Short mmCIF file of C-alpha atoms in Angstrom, two decimals:
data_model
loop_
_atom_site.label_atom_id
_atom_site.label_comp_id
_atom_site.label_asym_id
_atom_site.label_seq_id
_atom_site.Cartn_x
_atom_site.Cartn_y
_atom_site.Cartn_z
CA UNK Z 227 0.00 0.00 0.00
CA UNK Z 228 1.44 3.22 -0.95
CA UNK Z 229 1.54 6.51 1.59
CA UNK Z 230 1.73 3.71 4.78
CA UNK Z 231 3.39 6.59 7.06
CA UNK Z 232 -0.20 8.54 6.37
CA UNK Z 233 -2.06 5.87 8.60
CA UNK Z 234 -1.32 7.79 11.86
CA UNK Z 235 -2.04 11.08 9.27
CA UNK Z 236 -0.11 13.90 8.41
CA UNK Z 237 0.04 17.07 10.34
CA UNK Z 238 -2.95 17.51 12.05
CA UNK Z 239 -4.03 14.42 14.83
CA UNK Z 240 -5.81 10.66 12.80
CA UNK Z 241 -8.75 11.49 15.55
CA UNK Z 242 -11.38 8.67 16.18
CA UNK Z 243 -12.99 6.39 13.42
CA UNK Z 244 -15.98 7.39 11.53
CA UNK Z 245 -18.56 4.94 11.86
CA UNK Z 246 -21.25 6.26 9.91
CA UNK Z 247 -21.53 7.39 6.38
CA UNK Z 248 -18.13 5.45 5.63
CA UNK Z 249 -17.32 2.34 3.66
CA UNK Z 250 -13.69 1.17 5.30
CA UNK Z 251 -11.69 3.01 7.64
CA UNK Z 252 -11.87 6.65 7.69
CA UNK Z 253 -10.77 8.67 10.55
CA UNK Z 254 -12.10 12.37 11.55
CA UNK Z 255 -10.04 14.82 13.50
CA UNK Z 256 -11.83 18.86 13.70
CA UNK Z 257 -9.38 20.94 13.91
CA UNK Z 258 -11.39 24.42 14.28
CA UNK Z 259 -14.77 24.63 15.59
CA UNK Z 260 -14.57 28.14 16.66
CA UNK Z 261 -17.67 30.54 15.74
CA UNK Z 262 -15.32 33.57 14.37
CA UNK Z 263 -13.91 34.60 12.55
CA UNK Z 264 -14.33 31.98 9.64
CA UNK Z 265 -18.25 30.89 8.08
CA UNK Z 266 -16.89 27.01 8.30
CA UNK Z 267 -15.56 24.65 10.49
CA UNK Z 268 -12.43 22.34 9.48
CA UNK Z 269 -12.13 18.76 10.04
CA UNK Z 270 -8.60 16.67 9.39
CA UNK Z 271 -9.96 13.59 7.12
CA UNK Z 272 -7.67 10.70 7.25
CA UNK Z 273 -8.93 7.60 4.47
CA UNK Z 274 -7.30 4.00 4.62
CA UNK Z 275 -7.08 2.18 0.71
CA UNK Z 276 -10.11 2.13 -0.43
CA UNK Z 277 -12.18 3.82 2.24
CA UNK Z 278 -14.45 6.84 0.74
CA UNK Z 279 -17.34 8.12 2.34
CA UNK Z 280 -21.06 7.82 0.81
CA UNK Z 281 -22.71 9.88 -1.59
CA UNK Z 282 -23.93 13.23 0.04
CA UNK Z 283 -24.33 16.91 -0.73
CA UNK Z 284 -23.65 20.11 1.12
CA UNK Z 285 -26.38 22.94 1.35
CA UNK Z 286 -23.60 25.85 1.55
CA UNK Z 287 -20.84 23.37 -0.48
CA UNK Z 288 -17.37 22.71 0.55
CA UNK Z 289 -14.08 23.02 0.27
CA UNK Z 290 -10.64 20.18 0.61
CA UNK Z 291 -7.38 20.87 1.16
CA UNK Z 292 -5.32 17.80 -0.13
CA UNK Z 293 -2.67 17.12 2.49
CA UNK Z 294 -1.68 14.04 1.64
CA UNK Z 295 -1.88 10.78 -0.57
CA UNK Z 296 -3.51 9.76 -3.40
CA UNK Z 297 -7.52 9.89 -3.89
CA UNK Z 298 -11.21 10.50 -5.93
CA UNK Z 299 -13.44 12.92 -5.63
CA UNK Z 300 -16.70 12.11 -7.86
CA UNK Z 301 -19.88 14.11 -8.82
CA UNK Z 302 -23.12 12.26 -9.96
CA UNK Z 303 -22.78 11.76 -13.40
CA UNK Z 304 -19.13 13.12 -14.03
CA UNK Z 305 -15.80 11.08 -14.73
CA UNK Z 306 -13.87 10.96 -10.91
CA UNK Z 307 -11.29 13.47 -10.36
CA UNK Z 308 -7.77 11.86 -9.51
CA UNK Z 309 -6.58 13.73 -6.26
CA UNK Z 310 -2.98 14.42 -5.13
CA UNK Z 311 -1.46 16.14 -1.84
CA UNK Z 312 -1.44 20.33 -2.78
CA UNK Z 313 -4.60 20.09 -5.08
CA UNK Z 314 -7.80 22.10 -3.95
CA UNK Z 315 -11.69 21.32 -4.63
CA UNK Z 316 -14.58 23.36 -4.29
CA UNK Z 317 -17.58 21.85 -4.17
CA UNK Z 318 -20.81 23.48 -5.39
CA UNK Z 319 -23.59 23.45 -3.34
CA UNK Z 320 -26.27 20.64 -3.47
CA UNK Z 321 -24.21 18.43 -5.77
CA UNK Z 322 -24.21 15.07 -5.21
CA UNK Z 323 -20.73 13.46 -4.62
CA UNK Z 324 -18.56 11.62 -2.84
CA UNK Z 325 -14.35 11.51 -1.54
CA UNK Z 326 -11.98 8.85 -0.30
CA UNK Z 327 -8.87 7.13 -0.75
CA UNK Z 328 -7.73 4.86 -4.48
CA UNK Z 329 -7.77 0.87 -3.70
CA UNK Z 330 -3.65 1.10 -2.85
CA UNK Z 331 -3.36 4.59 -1.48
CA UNK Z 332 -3.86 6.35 2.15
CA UNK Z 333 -5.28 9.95 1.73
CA UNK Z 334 -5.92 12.79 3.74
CA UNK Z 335 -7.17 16.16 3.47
CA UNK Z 336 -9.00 19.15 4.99
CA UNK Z 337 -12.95 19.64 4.77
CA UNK Z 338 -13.76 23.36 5.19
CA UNK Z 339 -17.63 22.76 5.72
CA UNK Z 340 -19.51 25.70 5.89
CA UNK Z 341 -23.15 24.27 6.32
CA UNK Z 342 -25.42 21.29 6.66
CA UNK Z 343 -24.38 17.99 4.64
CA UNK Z 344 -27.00 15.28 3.85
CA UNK Z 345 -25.89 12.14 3.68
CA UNK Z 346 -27.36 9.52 1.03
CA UNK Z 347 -26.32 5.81 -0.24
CA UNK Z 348 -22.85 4.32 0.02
CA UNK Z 349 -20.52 4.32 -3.05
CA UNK Z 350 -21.43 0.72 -4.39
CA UNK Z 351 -18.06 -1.63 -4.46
CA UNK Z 352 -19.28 -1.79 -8.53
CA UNK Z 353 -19.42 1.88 -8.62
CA UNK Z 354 -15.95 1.86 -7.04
CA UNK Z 355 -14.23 -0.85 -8.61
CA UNK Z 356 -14.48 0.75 -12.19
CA UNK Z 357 -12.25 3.34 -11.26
CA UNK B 49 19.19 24.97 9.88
CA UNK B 50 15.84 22.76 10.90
CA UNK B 51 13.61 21.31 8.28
CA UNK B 52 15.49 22.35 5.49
CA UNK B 53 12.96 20.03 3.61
CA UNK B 54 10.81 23.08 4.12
CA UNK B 55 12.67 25.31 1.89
CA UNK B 56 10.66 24.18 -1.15
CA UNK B 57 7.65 24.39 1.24
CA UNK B 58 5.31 21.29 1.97
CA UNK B 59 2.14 20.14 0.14
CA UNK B 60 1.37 23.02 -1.25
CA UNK B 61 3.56 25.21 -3.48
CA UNK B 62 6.40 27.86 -2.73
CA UNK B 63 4.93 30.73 -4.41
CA UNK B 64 6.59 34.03 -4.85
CA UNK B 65 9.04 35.63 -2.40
CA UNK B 66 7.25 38.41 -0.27
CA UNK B 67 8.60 41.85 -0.77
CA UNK B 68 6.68 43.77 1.08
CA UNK B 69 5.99 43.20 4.94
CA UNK B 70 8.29 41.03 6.11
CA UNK B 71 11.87 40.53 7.59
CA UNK B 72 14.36 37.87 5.81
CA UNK B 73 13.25 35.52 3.01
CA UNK B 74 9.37 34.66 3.12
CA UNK B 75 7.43 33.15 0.13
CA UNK B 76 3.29 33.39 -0.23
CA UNK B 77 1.26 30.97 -2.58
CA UNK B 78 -2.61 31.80 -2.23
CA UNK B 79 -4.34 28.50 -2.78
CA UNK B 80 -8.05 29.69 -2.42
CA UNK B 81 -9.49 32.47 -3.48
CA UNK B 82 -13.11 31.89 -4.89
CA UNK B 83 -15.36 34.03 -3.41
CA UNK B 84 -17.77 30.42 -2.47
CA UNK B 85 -18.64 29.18 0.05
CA UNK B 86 -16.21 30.39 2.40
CA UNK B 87 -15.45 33.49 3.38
CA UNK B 88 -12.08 33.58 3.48
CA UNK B 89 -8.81 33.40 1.27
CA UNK B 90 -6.62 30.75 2.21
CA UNK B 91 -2.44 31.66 1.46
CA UNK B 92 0.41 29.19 1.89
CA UNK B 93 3.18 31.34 3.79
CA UNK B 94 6.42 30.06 3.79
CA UNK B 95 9.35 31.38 6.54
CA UNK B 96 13.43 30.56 5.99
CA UNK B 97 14.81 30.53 9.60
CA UNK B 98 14.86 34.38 11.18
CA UNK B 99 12.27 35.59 8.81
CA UNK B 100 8.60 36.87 10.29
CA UNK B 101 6.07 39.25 9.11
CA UNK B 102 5.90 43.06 10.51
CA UNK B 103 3.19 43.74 13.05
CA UNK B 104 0.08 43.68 11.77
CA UNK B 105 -3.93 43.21 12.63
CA UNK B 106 -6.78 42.21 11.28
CA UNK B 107 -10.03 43.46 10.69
CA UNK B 108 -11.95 40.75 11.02
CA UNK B 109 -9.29 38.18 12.43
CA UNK B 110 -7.18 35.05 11.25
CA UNK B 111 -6.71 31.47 11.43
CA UNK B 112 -3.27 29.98 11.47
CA UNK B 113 -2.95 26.19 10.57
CA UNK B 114 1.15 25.26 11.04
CA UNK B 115 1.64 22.51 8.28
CA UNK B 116 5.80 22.56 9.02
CA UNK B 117 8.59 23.87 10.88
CA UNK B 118 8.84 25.79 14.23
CA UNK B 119 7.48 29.61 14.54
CA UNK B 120 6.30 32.27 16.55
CA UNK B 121 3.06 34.46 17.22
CA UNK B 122 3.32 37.09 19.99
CA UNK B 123 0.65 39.72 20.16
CA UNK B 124 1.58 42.99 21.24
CA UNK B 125 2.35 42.90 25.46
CA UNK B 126 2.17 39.54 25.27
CA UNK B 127 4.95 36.49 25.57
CA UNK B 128 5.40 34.75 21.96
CA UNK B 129 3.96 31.65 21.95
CA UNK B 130 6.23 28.53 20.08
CA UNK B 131 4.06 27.08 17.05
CA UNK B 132 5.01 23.55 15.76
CA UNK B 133 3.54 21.29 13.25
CA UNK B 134 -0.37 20.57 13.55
CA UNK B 135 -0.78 24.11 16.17
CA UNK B 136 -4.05 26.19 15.27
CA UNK B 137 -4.11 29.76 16.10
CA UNK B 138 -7.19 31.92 16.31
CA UNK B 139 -6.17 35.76 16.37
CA UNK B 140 -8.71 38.11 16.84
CA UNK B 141 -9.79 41.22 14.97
CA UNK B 142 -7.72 44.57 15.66
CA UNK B 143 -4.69 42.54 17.69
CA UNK B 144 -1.52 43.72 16.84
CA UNK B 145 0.70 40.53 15.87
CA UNK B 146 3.11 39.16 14.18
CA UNK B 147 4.06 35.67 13.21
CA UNK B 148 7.35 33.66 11.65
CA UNK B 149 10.11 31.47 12.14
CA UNK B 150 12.39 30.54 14.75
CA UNK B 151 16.09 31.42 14.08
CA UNK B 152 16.75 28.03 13.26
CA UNK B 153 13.86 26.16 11.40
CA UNK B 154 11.69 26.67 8.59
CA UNK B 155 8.44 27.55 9.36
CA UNK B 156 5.05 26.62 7.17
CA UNK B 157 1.68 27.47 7.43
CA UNK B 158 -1.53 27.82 6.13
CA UNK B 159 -3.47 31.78 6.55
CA UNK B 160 -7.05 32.24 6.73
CA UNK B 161 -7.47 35.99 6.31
CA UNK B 162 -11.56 36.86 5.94
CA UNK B 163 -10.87 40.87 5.87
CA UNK B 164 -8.57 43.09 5.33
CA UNK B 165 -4.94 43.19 6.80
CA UNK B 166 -3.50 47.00 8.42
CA UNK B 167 0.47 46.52 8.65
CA UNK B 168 3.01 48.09 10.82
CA UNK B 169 6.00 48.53 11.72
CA UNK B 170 8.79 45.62 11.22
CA UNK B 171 9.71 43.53 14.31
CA UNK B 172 12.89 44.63 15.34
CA UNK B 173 16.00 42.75 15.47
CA UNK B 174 15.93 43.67 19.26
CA UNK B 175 12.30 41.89 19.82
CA UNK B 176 13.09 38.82 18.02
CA UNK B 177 16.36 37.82 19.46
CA UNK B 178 15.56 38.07 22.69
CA UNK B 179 13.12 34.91 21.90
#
């Protein structure tokens, strides 16, 4: 597996697992909370191989920092988007989409998160396995 | 020199050198700067050992996340405080500041900077090596 030394993350703390909303092992650290003087919280996302969270959408949209490894990022309908550390996504609000590590890769990034998500249906392993 | 690794900075890129604002050799690469959904810029700021920025302050605050290295922030009548790797720092609005490296590290992090930015004066040789 490639990126092994990102398995206790990079940087900011691996935090505790996230149970829900995950296929694999995904880890969640927040790393500001604070009400001012930003519109958005930011949580440290650490993804093992092929862990990616489920299709969801955010009502304000959102925005990830790539900090580390190699991973997709995937909007209903559209090709997925190879992600490497340094690269930067903004995602629209309301559309559909889902994150997470390739089959052989750790990842990690930063989720600036501004509003409410909803979260919807996992990322099927046939869905997945085509990339 | 510490994290000399640095010098090229880490995950996300160099940028230019800094000409204005600062002390010694400091390089900024903005790396968001959409004006959705958040409502901040986010710069990459770069700091060769002994360089920090002037006094400054916000006008409506700033988030520090340290990505490398060993710094400083000191508000003004304050002691500095040491910033390492993974540190968050919430300033708030209208405190004068200043931030950078130690004398012997490189010294990375990321800048959230929702308003405007009033600088001052530079921090004086004086100030800085008595740290």
């Amino acid at each position: 597996m490639k990126n092994e030394h990102l398995s206790q993350s990079t940087i900011f703390p691996l935090g505790q697992k996230a149970e829900q909303y995950f296929v694999g092992d995904a880890y969640l650290q927040m790393v500001f909370t604070d009400p001012t003087p930003l519109n958005t919280a930011i949580g440290n996302v650490t993804f093992a191989p092929g862990a990616r969270n489920h299709w969801h959408s955010h009502r304000a949209g959102q925005v990830l920092l790539v900090t580390g490894g190699e991973g997709w990022y995937q909007e209903e309908g559209k090709s997925a988007r190879p992600l490497k550390t340094g690269d930067v996504v903004n995602i629209p609000a309301n559309v559909k989409h889902w994150h997470g590590a390739t089959r052989d890769s750790w990842f990690v990034h930063l989720a600036l998160t501004p509003g409410q998500t909803d979260w919807l249906e996992p990322v099927s392993d046939d869905e997945y396995n085509k990339l």
